[in-house]
Amino acid sequence: MLGAIEAGGTKFVLAVSDNTLEHVEKLSIPTTTPEETFDKVFEFFDNYTLEAIGVGSFGPIDVNKNSSTYGYVTSTPKLAWQNVDFLGKLKERYAVPVAWTTDVNAAAYGELKKGAAVGKNSCLYLTVGTGIGGGAVINGEPLEGYGHPEMGHIPVRMHEEDSFKGTCPYHSNCLEGLAAGPAIEQRYNKKAQYLTDRKDVWDIEAYYLAQALMTYTLTLSPEKIILGGGVMKQSQLYPLIRKEFSKLVNGYVATPDLDEYIVSPGLDDNAGITGCLLLAQKEL
Ligand code: ADP
Ligand code: ZN
């Protein structure tokens, strides 16, 4: 059987399935301490005979196979999870191949194989939620290099009506600091989900996200960009982002029709866990 873990900062989604992914069983557990959380992970997987596991984890994580801390969660703001040997704990318990990548790379992989980007060789998945993170699949492979992409921390140009200082402790004008859910909440003293009727909020949000999508388009040329995460439940954002993107790119590069290019997830909230199962299958 295939095992999968979508490891998030607030919850872990665990899944097992047959090799065809037709029958999937899932369990969601809260992310507490590593000890407690792994006990629950083992309790679930011990019921099955696993042949491979796919993990998509929150991060930053070490994905560099030449590194002595390969498989670790590294400098995460979740202190209890800093320098935790995630992969090592799994390997110690289950002697099977384990695919190890970021949650957003896994989601991109899920969307490519079974979601909005079926039939393509490449796609980019960006989540706009508590943070902003991006993953990509290029030529059918999750995108990694020395490390993994951190697409949420690219700099963006400030909107002229925005004087918010940003929430990122590392960068004064990065995308995540200006456009993730907590940035919206701090800028307006109200959670993003209660600001639906405020046109100015979404104009500014689209202004930042469109800049980022232009950068990703110019550097990676994906065939599709999929936007997920809590903030993107504000579906009025999609046309605003497409319009702003079009203005910024100004006809310089060819892209698919923007209604087909900048889209919502095909797998809704299952992109990540589906991608993890598919990565386990690929590992076999
Ligand atoms: P996480 O990033 O922790 O996995 P989410 O993707 O749900 O979880 O992101 C949570 C953030 O998204 C919060 O900042 C919240 O205010 C915002 N959010 C959740 N639902 C909505 C919504 N319907 N509209 C706008 N923002 C939302
Ligand atoms: Zn930053």
PDB file of C-alpha atoms and ligand atoms in Angstrom:
ATOM      1  CA  MET A   1       0.000   0.000   0.000  1.00  0.00           C
ATOM      2  CA  LEU A   2       0.950   3.624  -0.387  1.00  0.00           C
ATOM      3  CA  GLY A   3       1.232   5.951   2.585  1.00  0.00           C
ATOM      4  CA  ALA A   4       1.122   9.746   2.530  1.00  0.00           C
ATOM      5  CA  ILE A   5       1.622  12.612   4.949  1.00  0.00           C
ATOM      6  CA  GLU A   6       0.698  16.188   4.240  1.00  0.00           C
ATOM      7  CA  ALA A   7       2.444  17.841   7.167  1.00  0.00           C
ATOM      8  CA  GLY A   8       1.099  21.289   7.960  1.00  0.00           C
ATOM      9  CA  GLY A   9       1.795  23.679  10.787  1.00  0.00           C
ATOM     10  CA  THR A  10      -1.688  23.216  12.262  1.00  0.00           C
ATOM     11  CA  LYS A  11      -2.614  19.733  11.103  1.00  0.00           C
ATOM     12  CA  PHE A  12      -1.192  16.586   9.554  1.00  0.00           C
ATOM     13  CA  VAL A  13      -3.296  14.793   6.970  1.00  0.00           C
ATOM     14  CA  LEU A  14      -2.433  11.085   6.792  1.00  0.00           C
ATOM     15  CA  ALA A  15      -3.570   8.791   4.018  1.00  0.00           C
ATOM     16  CA  VAL A  16      -3.149   5.267   2.745  1.00  0.00           C
ATOM     17  CA  SER A  17      -4.313   3.871  -0.552  1.00  0.00           C
ATOM     18  CA  ASP A  18      -3.940   0.952  -2.910  1.00  0.00           C
ATOM     19  CA  ASN A  19      -1.433   1.420  -5.730  1.00  0.00           C
ATOM     20  CA  THR A  20      -4.083   2.735  -8.111  1.00  0.00           C
ATOM     21  CA  LEU A  21      -5.182   5.463  -5.679  1.00  0.00           C
ATOM     22  CA  GLU A  22      -8.768   4.321  -6.055  1.00  0.00           C
ATOM     23  CA  HIS A  23      -9.414   3.534  -2.415  1.00  0.00           C
ATOM     24  CA  VAL A  24      -8.064   6.163  -0.073  1.00  0.00           C
ATOM     25  CA  GLU A  25      -8.371   6.253   3.687  1.00  0.00           C
ATOM     26  CA  LYS A  26      -7.552   9.482   5.480  1.00  0.00           C
ATOM     27  CA  LEU A  27      -7.077  10.812   8.960  1.00  0.00           C
ATOM     28  CA  SER A  28      -6.419  14.346  10.122  1.00  0.00           C
ATOM     29  CA  ILE A  29      -4.506  14.957  13.363  1.00  0.00           C
ATOM     30  CA  PRO A  30      -3.463  18.219  15.013  1.00  0.00           C
ATOM     31  CA  THR A  31       0.201  19.230  14.826  1.00  0.00           C
ATOM     32  CA  THR A  32       1.436  19.316  18.422  1.00  0.00           C
ATOM     33  CA  THR A  33       4.920  18.316  19.580  1.00  0.00           C
ATOM     34  CA  PRO A  34       6.956  16.118  17.249  1.00  0.00           C
ATOM     35  CA  GLU A  35       6.867  13.222  19.772  1.00  0.00           C
ATOM     36  CA  GLU A  36       3.089  13.283  20.177  1.00  0.00           C
ATOM     37  CA  THR A  37       2.432  13.844  16.501  1.00  0.00           C
ATOM     38  CA  PHE A  38       4.710  11.035  15.343  1.00  0.00           C
ATOM     39  CA  ASP A  39       3.093   8.663  17.871  1.00  0.00           C
ATOM     40  CA  LYS A  40      -0.235   9.318  16.135  1.00  0.00           C
ATOM     41  CA  VAL A  41       1.352   8.939  12.690  1.00  0.00           C
ATOM     42  CA  PHE A  42       2.788   5.538  13.647  1.00  0.00           C
ATOM     43  CA  GLU A  43      -0.471   4.452  15.249  1.00  0.00           C
ATOM     44  CA  PHE A  44      -2.230   5.070  11.933  1.00  0.00           C
ATOM     45  CA  PHE A  45       0.335   3.582   9.549  1.00  0.00           C
ATOM     46  CA  ASP A  46       1.088   0.547  11.733  1.00  0.00           C
ATOM     47  CA  ASN A  47      -2.298  -0.862  10.646  1.00  0.00           C
ATOM     48  CA  TYR A  48      -1.068  -1.263   7.077  1.00  0.00           C
ATOM     49  CA  THR A  49       1.754  -2.843   5.130  1.00  0.00           C
ATOM     50  CA  LEU A  50       3.306   0.127   3.412  1.00  0.00           C
ATOM     51  CA  GLU A  51       5.466  -0.173   0.294  1.00  0.00           C
ATOM     52  CA  ALA A  52       6.315   3.504  -0.088  1.00  0.00           C
ATOM     53  CA  ILE A  53       5.519   6.807   1.599  1.00  0.00           C
ATOM     54  CA  GLY A  54       5.195  10.307   0.164  1.00  0.00           C
ATOM     55  CA  VAL A  55       5.669  13.329   2.415  1.00  0.00           C
ATOM     56  CA  GLY A  56       4.885  16.959   1.633  1.00  0.00           C
ATOM     57  CA  SER A  57       5.962  19.050   4.579  1.00  0.00           C
ATOM     58  CA  PHE A  58       5.740  22.599   5.864  1.00  0.00           C
ATOM     59  CA  GLY A  59       9.158  24.130   6.084  1.00  0.00           C
ATOM     60  CA  PRO A  60      11.704  25.249   5.509  1.00  0.00           C
ATOM     61  CA  ILE A  61      12.976  21.697   5.127  1.00  0.00           C
ATOM     62  CA  ASP A  62      16.256  20.210   3.952  1.00  0.00           C
ATOM     63  CA  VAL A  63      15.793  18.509   0.573  1.00  0.00           C
ATOM     64  CA  ASN A  64      19.468  18.436  -0.378  1.00  0.00           C
ATOM     65  CA  LYS A  65      20.520  14.780  -0.569  1.00  0.00           C
ATOM     66  CA  ASN A  66      24.174  15.748  -0.039  1.00  0.00           C
ATOM     67  CA  SER A  67      23.425  17.539   3.208  1.00  0.00           C
ATOM     68  CA  SER A  68      24.005  15.990   6.639  1.00  0.00           C
ATOM     69  CA  THR A  69      20.585  17.251   7.669  1.00  0.00           C
ATOM     70  CA  TYR A  70      18.714  15.935   4.618  1.00  0.00           C
ATOM     71  CA  GLY A  71      15.154  15.128   5.653  1.00  0.00           C
ATOM     72  CA  TYR A  72      15.093  17.595   8.550  1.00  0.00           C
ATOM     73  CA  VAL A  73      12.638  20.379   9.183  1.00  0.00           C
ATOM     74  CA  THR A  74      15.096  23.256   9.601  1.00  0.00           C
ATOM     75  CA  SER A  75      14.448  26.897  10.549  1.00  0.00           C
ATOM     76  CA  THR A  76      10.667  26.801  10.973  1.00  0.00           C
ATOM     77  CA  PRO A  77       9.027  29.407  13.217  1.00  0.00           C
ATOM     78  CA  LYS A  78       7.346  26.449  14.973  1.00  0.00           C
ATOM     79  CA  LEU A  79      10.065  26.110  17.584  1.00  0.00           C
ATOM     80  CA  ALA A  80       9.335  22.526  18.692  1.00  0.00           C
ATOM     81  CA  TRP A  81       9.839  21.419  15.099  1.00  0.00           C
ATOM     82  CA  GLN A  82      13.184  23.119  14.505  1.00  0.00           C
ATOM     83  CA  ASN A  83      15.916  20.683  13.487  1.00  0.00           C
ATOM     84  CA  VAL A  84      13.629  17.661  13.698  1.00  0.00           C
ATOM     85  CA  ASP A  85      14.757  14.654  11.667  1.00  0.00           C
ATOM     86  CA  PHE A  86      11.358  14.018  10.083  1.00  0.00           C
ATOM     87  CA  LEU A  87      12.541  11.610   7.412  1.00  0.00           C
ATOM     88  CA  GLY A  88      14.821   9.772   9.842  1.00  0.00           C
ATOM     89  CA  LYS A  89      11.924   9.074  12.203  1.00  0.00           C
ATOM     90  CA  LEU A  90       9.867   7.595   9.372  1.00  0.00           C
ATOM     91  CA  LYS A  91      12.742   5.552   7.962  1.00  0.00           C
ATOM     92  CA  GLU A  92      13.509   4.139  11.378  1.00  0.00           C
ATOM     93  CA  ARG A  93       9.941   2.856  11.686  1.00  0.00           C
ATOM     94  CA  TYR A  94       9.247   1.798   8.086  1.00  0.00           C
ATOM     95  CA  ALA A  95      11.952   0.321   5.877  1.00  0.00           C
ATOM     96  CA  VAL A  96      10.429   1.582   2.631  1.00  0.00           C
ATOM     97  CA  PRO A  97      11.292   4.298   0.102  1.00  0.00           C
ATOM     98  CA  VAL A  98      10.095   7.743   1.165  1.00  0.00           C
ATOM     99  CA  ALA A  99       9.546  10.699  -1.171  1.00  0.00           C
ATOM    100  CA  TRP A 100      10.340  13.932   0.676  1.00  0.00           C
ATOM    101  CA  THR A 101       9.440  17.398  -0.556  1.00  0.00           C
ATOM    102  CA  THR A 102       7.540  20.545   0.394  1.00  0.00           C
ATOM    103  CA  ASP A 103       3.776  20.657   0.903  1.00  0.00           C
ATOM    104  CA  VAL A 104       3.426  22.978  -2.090  1.00  0.00           C
ATOM    105  CA  ASN A 105       5.600  20.873  -4.397  1.00  0.00           C
ATOM    106  CA  ALA A 106       3.376  17.932  -3.478  1.00  0.00           C
ATOM    107  CA  ALA A 107       0.264  20.001  -4.213  1.00  0.00           C
ATOM    108  CA  ALA A 108       1.696  21.038  -7.581  1.00  0.00           C
ATOM    109  CA  TYR A 109       2.379  17.376  -8.350  1.00  0.00           C
ATOM    110  CA  GLY A 110      -1.165  16.388  -7.348  1.00  0.00           C
ATOM    111  CA  GLU A 111      -2.665  19.113  -9.529  1.00  0.00           C
ATOM    112  CA  LEU A 112      -0.480  18.091 -12.479  1.00  0.00           C
ATOM    113  CA  LYS A 113      -1.437  14.424 -12.322  1.00  0.00           C
ATOM    114  CA  LYS A 114      -5.044  14.611 -11.205  1.00  0.00           C
ATOM    115  CA  GLY A 115      -6.181  18.219 -10.945  1.00  0.00           C
ATOM    116  CA  ALA A 116      -6.239  21.468 -12.890  1.00  0.00           C
ATOM    117  CA  ALA A 117      -3.028  20.753 -14.832  1.00  0.00           C
ATOM    118  CA  VAL A 118      -3.764  17.236 -16.109  1.00  0.00           C
ATOM    119  CA  GLY A 119      -2.081  16.677 -19.448  1.00  0.00           C
ATOM    120  CA  LYS A 120       0.616  19.318 -18.842  1.00  0.00           C
ATOM    121  CA  ASN A 121       4.303  18.755 -18.117  1.00  0.00           C
ATOM    122  CA  SER A 122       4.622  21.728 -15.802  1.00  0.00           C
ATOM    123  CA  CYS A 123       2.619  23.796 -13.375  1.00  0.00           C
ATOM    124  CA  LEU A 124       3.073  26.093 -10.430  1.00  0.00           C
ATOM    125  CA  TYR A 125       1.032  25.914  -7.235  1.00  0.00           C
ATOM    126  CA  LEU A 126       0.867  28.902  -4.915  1.00  0.00           C
ATOM    127  CA  THR A 127      -0.922  28.837  -1.583  1.00  0.00           C
ATOM    128  CA  VAL A 128      -2.075  32.130  -0.104  1.00  0.00           C
ATOM    129  CA  GLY A 129      -3.010  31.397   3.482  1.00  0.00           C
ATOM    130  CA  THR A 130      -1.288  31.853   6.836  1.00  0.00           C
ATOM    131  CA  GLY A 131       1.838  32.175   4.734  1.00  0.00           C
ATOM    132  CA  ILE A 132       2.533  32.226   1.034  1.00  0.00           C
ATOM    133  CA  GLY A 133       4.384  29.299  -0.463  1.00  0.00           C
ATOM    134  CA  GLY A 134       4.908  28.110  -3.973  1.00  0.00           C
ATOM    135  CA  GLY A 135       5.883  24.803  -5.492  1.00  0.00           C
ATOM    136  CA  ALA A 136       6.305  23.713  -9.062  1.00  0.00           C
ATOM    137  CA  VAL A 137       6.586  20.688 -11.256  1.00  0.00           C
ATOM    138  CA  ILE A 138       8.824  21.157 -14.276  1.00  0.00           C
ATOM    139  CA  ASN A 139       9.166  18.409 -16.923  1.00  0.00           C
ATOM    140  CA  GLY A 140       7.165  16.165 -14.616  1.00  0.00           C
ATOM    141  CA  GLU A 141       9.539  16.553 -11.642  1.00  0.00           C
ATOM    142  CA  PRO A 142       8.982  18.555  -8.428  1.00  0.00           C
ATOM    143  CA  LEU A 143      11.267  21.593  -8.567  1.00  0.00           C
ATOM    144  CA  GLU A 144      14.230  21.446  -6.196  1.00  0.00           C
ATOM    145  CA  GLY A 145      17.838  22.457  -6.425  1.00  0.00           C
ATOM    146  CA  TYR A 146      20.280  23.277  -3.664  1.00  0.00           C
ATOM    147  CA  GLY A 147      17.175  23.766  -1.553  1.00  0.00           C
ATOM    148  CA  HIS A 148      13.532  24.224  -2.385  1.00  0.00           C
ATOM    149  CA  PRO A 149      11.781  27.299  -3.753  1.00  0.00           C
ATOM    150  CA  GLU A 150      10.542  29.899  -1.239  1.00  0.00           C
ATOM    151  CA  MET A 151       8.316  31.784  -3.625  1.00  0.00           C
ATOM    152  CA  GLY A 152       6.495  33.687  -0.902  1.00  0.00           C
ATOM    153  CA  HIS A 153       9.513  35.772  -0.011  1.00  0.00           C
ATOM    154  CA  ILE A 154      10.201  37.523  -3.298  1.00  0.00           C
ATOM    155  CA  PRO A 155      10.175  41.329  -3.126  1.00  0.00           C
ATOM    156  CA  VAL A 156       7.243  43.240  -4.563  1.00  0.00           C
ATOM    157  CA  ARG A 157       6.702  46.903  -5.370  1.00  0.00           C
ATOM    158  CA  MET A 158       4.454  48.658  -2.832  1.00  0.00           C
ATOM    159  CA  HIS A 159       0.970  49.732  -3.867  1.00  0.00           C
ATOM    160  CA  GLU A 160       0.824  53.535  -3.740  1.00  0.00           C
ATOM    161  CA  GLU A 161      -2.105  53.502  -1.320  1.00  0.00           C
ATOM    162  CA  ASP A 162      -0.538  50.941   0.998  1.00  0.00           C
ATOM    163  CA  SER A 163       1.606  52.039   3.921  1.00  0.00           C
ATOM    164  CA  PHE A 164       1.522  48.723   5.793  1.00  0.00           C
ATOM    165  CA  LYS A 165       4.987  47.743   6.964  1.00  0.00           C
ATOM    166  CA  GLY A 166       4.600  44.019   6.305  1.00  0.00           C
ATOM    167  CA  THR A 167       4.687  41.047   8.656  1.00  0.00           C
ATOM    168  CA  CYS A 168       7.851  39.268   7.553  1.00  0.00           C
ATOM    169  CA  PRO A 169      10.639  39.482  10.151  1.00  0.00           C
ATOM    170  CA  TYR A 170      13.242  38.912   7.417  1.00  0.00           C
ATOM    171  CA  HIS A 171      12.132  41.238   4.594  1.00  0.00           C
ATOM    172  CA  SER A 172      10.473  44.635   4.561  1.00  0.00           C
ATOM    173  CA  ASN A 173       8.508  44.237   1.334  1.00  0.00           C
ATOM    174  CA  CYS A 174       8.156  40.575   0.493  1.00  0.00           C
ATOM    175  CA  LEU A 175       5.007  39.043  -0.941  1.00  0.00           C
ATOM    176  CA  GLU A 176       4.153  36.978   2.140  1.00  0.00           C
ATOM    177  CA  GLY A 177       4.654  39.939   4.471  1.00  0.00           C
ATOM    178  CA  LEU A 178       2.281  42.093   2.426  1.00  0.00           C
ATOM    179  CA  ALA A 179      -0.274  39.662   1.040  1.00  0.00           C
ATOM    180  CA  ALA A 180      -0.705  36.545   3.221  1.00  0.00           C
ATOM    181  CA  GLY A 181      -3.813  36.253   5.421  1.00  0.00           C
ATOM    182  CA  PRO A 182      -2.173  37.734   8.542  1.00  0.00           C
ATOM    183  CA  ALA A 183      -0.959  40.771   6.536  1.00  0.00           C
ATOM    184  CA  ILE A 184      -4.510  41.491   5.416  1.00  0.00           C
ATOM    185  CA  GLU A 185      -5.758  41.025   8.969  1.00  0.00           C
ATOM    186  CA  GLN A 186      -3.166  43.381  10.470  1.00  0.00           C
ATOM    187  CA  ARG A 187      -3.573  46.013   7.755  1.00  0.00           C
ATOM    188  CA  TYR A 188      -7.344  46.294   8.289  1.00  0.00           C
ATOM    189  CA  ASN A 189      -7.731  44.950  11.834  1.00  0.00           C
ATOM    190  CA  LYS A 190     -10.133  42.382  10.506  1.00  0.00           C
ATOM    191  CA  LYS A 191      -9.767  38.850   9.197  1.00  0.00           C
ATOM    192  CA  ALA A 192      -9.668  38.540   5.405  1.00  0.00           C
ATOM    193  CA  GLN A 193     -12.828  36.436   5.315  1.00  0.00           C
ATOM    194  CA  TYR A 194     -14.808  39.411   6.703  1.00  0.00           C
ATOM    195  CA  LEU A 195     -13.547  41.908   4.125  1.00  0.00           C
ATOM    196  CA  THR A 196     -15.250  40.476   1.036  1.00  0.00           C
ATOM    197  CA  ASP A 197     -17.117  43.714   0.265  1.00  0.00           C
ATOM    198  CA  ARG A 198     -14.089  45.992   0.491  1.00  0.00           C
ATOM    199  CA  LYS A 199     -12.958  46.600  -3.102  1.00  0.00           C
ATOM    200  CA  ASP A 200      -9.740  48.355  -2.039  1.00  0.00           C
ATOM    201  CA  VAL A 201      -8.606  45.283  -0.089  1.00  0.00           C
ATOM    202  CA  TRP A 202      -8.764  42.993  -3.105  1.00  0.00           C
ATOM    203  CA  ASP A 203      -7.330  45.554  -5.526  1.00  0.00           C
ATOM    204  CA  ILE A 204      -4.237  45.803  -3.350  1.00  0.00           C
ATOM    205  CA  GLU A 205      -4.096  42.039  -2.854  1.00  0.00           C
ATOM    206  CA  ALA A 206      -4.328  41.419  -6.604  1.00  0.00           C
ATOM    207  CA  TYR A 207      -1.667  44.070  -7.229  1.00  0.00           C
ATOM    208  CA  TYR A 208       0.830  42.111  -5.118  1.00  0.00           C
ATOM    209  CA  LEU A 209      -0.111  38.633  -6.293  1.00  0.00           C
ATOM    210  CA  ALA A 210      -0.013  39.651  -9.971  1.00  0.00           C
ATOM    211  CA  GLN A 211       3.541  40.955  -9.573  1.00  0.00           C
ATOM    212  CA  ALA A 212       4.584  37.627  -8.109  1.00  0.00           C
ATOM    213  CA  LEU A 213       2.875  35.661 -10.867  1.00  0.00           C
ATOM    214  CA  MET A 214       4.681  37.764 -13.451  1.00  0.00           C
ATOM    215  CA  THR A 215       8.015  36.943 -11.805  1.00  0.00           C
ATOM    216  CA  TYR A 216       7.206  33.227 -11.746  1.00  0.00           C
ATOM    217  CA  THR A 217       6.069  33.366 -15.367  1.00  0.00           C
ATOM    218  CA  LEU A 218       9.232  35.147 -16.485  1.00  0.00           C
ATOM    219  CA  THR A 219      11.542  32.802 -14.574  1.00  0.00           C
ATOM    220  CA  LEU A 220       9.831  29.393 -14.812  1.00  0.00           C
ATOM    221  CA  SER A 221       7.386  29.536 -17.743  1.00  0.00           C
ATOM    222  CA  PRO A 222       4.911  27.094 -16.224  1.00  0.00           C
ATOM    223  CA  GLU A 223       1.998  25.920 -18.360  1.00  0.00           C
ATOM    224  CA  LYS A 224      -0.452  26.671 -15.565  1.00  0.00           C
ATOM    225  CA  ILE A 225      -0.542  28.635 -12.329  1.00  0.00           C
ATOM    226  CA  ILE A 226      -2.846  27.283  -9.641  1.00  0.00           C
ATOM    227  CA  LEU A 227      -3.756  29.527  -6.725  1.00  0.00           C
ATOM    228  CA  GLY A 228      -5.020  27.891  -3.534  1.00  0.00           C
ATOM    229  CA  GLY A 229      -5.167  28.548   0.211  1.00  0.00           C
ATOM    230  CA  GLY A 230      -7.684  30.304   2.442  1.00  0.00           C
ATOM    231  CA  VAL A 231      -7.325  33.800   1.008  1.00  0.00           C
ATOM    232  CA  MET A 232      -8.072  32.535  -2.504  1.00  0.00           C
ATOM    233  CA  LYS A 233     -11.550  31.505  -1.313  1.00  0.00           C
ATOM    234  CA  GLN A 234     -12.261  35.123  -2.255  1.00  0.00           C
ATOM    235  CA  SER A 235     -12.983  34.144  -5.822  1.00  0.00           C
ATOM    236  CA  GLN A 236     -13.299  37.761  -6.958  1.00  0.00           C
ATOM    237  CA  LEU A 237      -9.499  37.788  -6.752  1.00  0.00           C
ATOM    238  CA  TYR A 238      -8.967  35.627  -9.830  1.00  0.00           C
ATOM    239  CA  PRO A 239     -10.239  38.132 -12.422  1.00  0.00           C
ATOM    240  CA  LEU A 240      -8.538  41.003 -10.574  1.00  0.00           C
ATOM    241  CA  ILE A 241      -5.215  39.152 -10.627  1.00  0.00           C
ATOM    242  CA  ARG A 242      -5.570  38.260 -14.309  1.00  0.00           C
ATOM    243  CA  LYS A 243      -6.273  41.875 -15.208  1.00  0.00           C
ATOM    244  CA  GLU A 244      -3.333  43.220 -13.223  1.00  0.00           C
ATOM    245  CA  PHE A 245      -1.062  40.463 -14.559  1.00  0.00           C
ATOM    246  CA  SER A 246      -1.981  41.359 -18.107  1.00  0.00           C
ATOM    247  CA  LYS A 247      -1.208  45.026 -17.440  1.00  0.00           C
ATOM    248  CA  LEU A 248       2.181  44.209 -15.921  1.00  0.00           C
ATOM    249  CA  VAL A 249       3.343  41.727 -18.556  1.00  0.00           C
ATOM    250  CA  ASN A 250       2.234  44.237 -21.183  1.00  0.00           C
ATOM    251  CA  GLY A 251       2.284  41.747 -24.022  1.00  0.00           C
ATOM    252  CA  TYR A 252       5.957  40.875 -23.620  1.00  0.00           C
ATOM    253  CA  VAL A 253       5.675  37.114 -23.174  1.00  0.00           C
ATOM    254  CA  ALA A 254       3.173  34.669 -24.542  1.00  0.00           C
ATOM    255  CA  THR A 255       1.067  32.798 -22.008  1.00  0.00           C
ATOM    256  CA  PRO A 256      -1.994  30.608 -22.371  1.00  0.00           C
ATOM    257  CA  ASP A 257      -5.307  32.480 -22.297  1.00  0.00           C
ATOM    258  CA  LEU A 258      -5.358  33.957 -18.787  1.00  0.00           C
ATOM    259  CA  ASP A 259      -8.670  32.293 -17.858  1.00  0.00           C
ATOM    260  CA  GLU A 260      -6.890  28.982 -18.493  1.00  0.00           C
ATOM    261  CA  TYR A 261      -3.533  30.052 -17.089  1.00  0.00           C
ATOM    262  CA  ILE A 262      -4.345  31.491 -13.655  1.00  0.00           C
ATOM    263  CA  VAL A 263      -6.818  29.106 -12.087  1.00  0.00           C
ATOM    264  CA  SER A 264      -8.172  27.634  -8.861  1.00  0.00           C
ATOM    265  CA  PRO A 265      -7.187  24.120  -7.726  1.00  0.00           C
ATOM    266  CA  GLY A 266      -8.897  21.184  -9.432  1.00  0.00           C
ATOM    267  CA  LEU A 267      -8.555  19.072  -6.288  1.00  0.00           C
ATOM    268  CA  ASP A 268      -9.686  21.748  -3.825  1.00  0.00           C
ATOM    269  CA  ASP A 269      -8.129  21.021  -0.448  1.00  0.00           C
ATOM    270  CA  ASN A 270      -6.966  17.550  -1.519  1.00  0.00           C
ATOM    271  CA  ALA A 271      -4.172  18.704  -3.813  1.00  0.00           C
ATOM    272  CA  GLY A 272      -1.462  18.182  -1.188  1.00  0.00           C
ATOM    273  CA  ILE A 273      -2.419  14.763   0.115  1.00  0.00           C
ATOM    274  CA  THR A 274      -3.169  13.454  -3.381  1.00  0.00           C
ATOM    275  CA  GLY A 275       0.243  14.696  -4.501  1.00  0.00           C
ATOM    276  CA  CYS A 276       1.877  12.872  -1.574  1.00  0.00           C
ATOM    277  CA  LEU A 277       0.192   9.584  -2.547  1.00  0.00           C
ATOM    278  CA  LEU A 278       1.278  10.088  -6.157  1.00  0.00           C
ATOM    279  CA  LEU A 279       4.843  10.815  -5.047  1.00  0.00           C
ATOM    280  CA  ALA A 280       4.797   7.576  -3.039  1.00  0.00           C
ATOM    281  CA  GLN A 281       3.588   5.748  -6.139  1.00  0.00           C
ATOM    282  CA  LYS A 282       6.353   7.366  -8.190  1.00  0.00           C
ATOM    283  CA  GLU A 283       8.902   6.267  -5.590  1.00  0.00           C
ATOM    284  CA  LEU A 284       7.923   2.601  -6.023  1.00  0.00           C
TER     285      LEU A 284
HETATM  286  P1  ADP B   1      -3.041  27.443   6.372  1.00  0.00           P
HETATM  287  O1  ADP B   1      -2.302  28.428   5.540  1.00  0.00           O
HETATM  288  O2  ADP B   1      -2.756  27.575   7.818  1.00  0.00           O
HETATM  289  O3  ADP B   1      -2.914  26.041   5.873  1.00  0.00           O
HETATM  290  P2  ADP B   1      -5.429  28.579   5.218  1.00  0.00           P
HETATM  291  O4  ADP B   1      -4.964  28.318   3.836  1.00  0.00           O
HETATM  292  O5  ADP B   1      -6.878  28.367   5.505  1.00  0.00           O
HETATM  293  O6  ADP B   1      -4.612  27.736   6.271  1.00  0.00           O
HETATM  294  O7  ADP B   1      -5.050  30.081   5.563  1.00  0.00           O
HETATM  295  C1  ADP B   1      -5.516  30.743   6.671  1.00  0.00           C
HETATM  296  C2  ADP B   1      -5.588  32.224   6.338  1.00  0.00           C
HETATM  297  O8  ADP B   1      -6.537  32.396   5.293  1.00  0.00           O
HETATM  298  C3  ADP B   1      -6.032  33.111   7.479  1.00  0.00           C
HETATM  299  O9  ADP B   1      -5.232  34.263   7.503  1.00  0.00           O
HETATM  300  C4  ADP B   1      -7.473  33.445   7.143  1.00  0.00           C
HETATM  301  O10 ADP B   1      -7.815  34.749   7.582  1.00  0.00           O
HETATM  302  C5  ADP B   1      -7.496  33.349   5.645  1.00  0.00           C
HETATM  303  N1  ADP B   1      -8.795  32.856   5.168  1.00  0.00           N
HETATM  304  C6  ADP B   1      -9.420  31.691   5.497  1.00  0.00           C
HETATM  305  N2  ADP B   1     -10.611  31.607   4.894  1.00  0.00           N
HETATM  306  C7  ADP B   1     -10.751  32.729   4.160  1.00  0.00           C
HETATM  307  C8  ADP B   1     -11.791  33.253   3.307  1.00  0.00           C
HETATM  308  N3  ADP B   1     -12.930  32.590   3.095  1.00  0.00           N
HETATM  309  N4  ADP B   1     -11.576  34.444   2.725  1.00  0.00           N
HETATM  310  C9  ADP B   1     -10.435  35.129   2.931  1.00  0.00           C
HETATM  311  N5  ADP B   1      -9.447  34.707   3.728  1.00  0.00           N
HETATM  312  C10 ADP B   1      -9.596  33.531   4.334  1.00  0.00           C
HETATM  313 ZN    ZN B   2       9.871  37.498   3.711  1.00  0.00          ZN
END
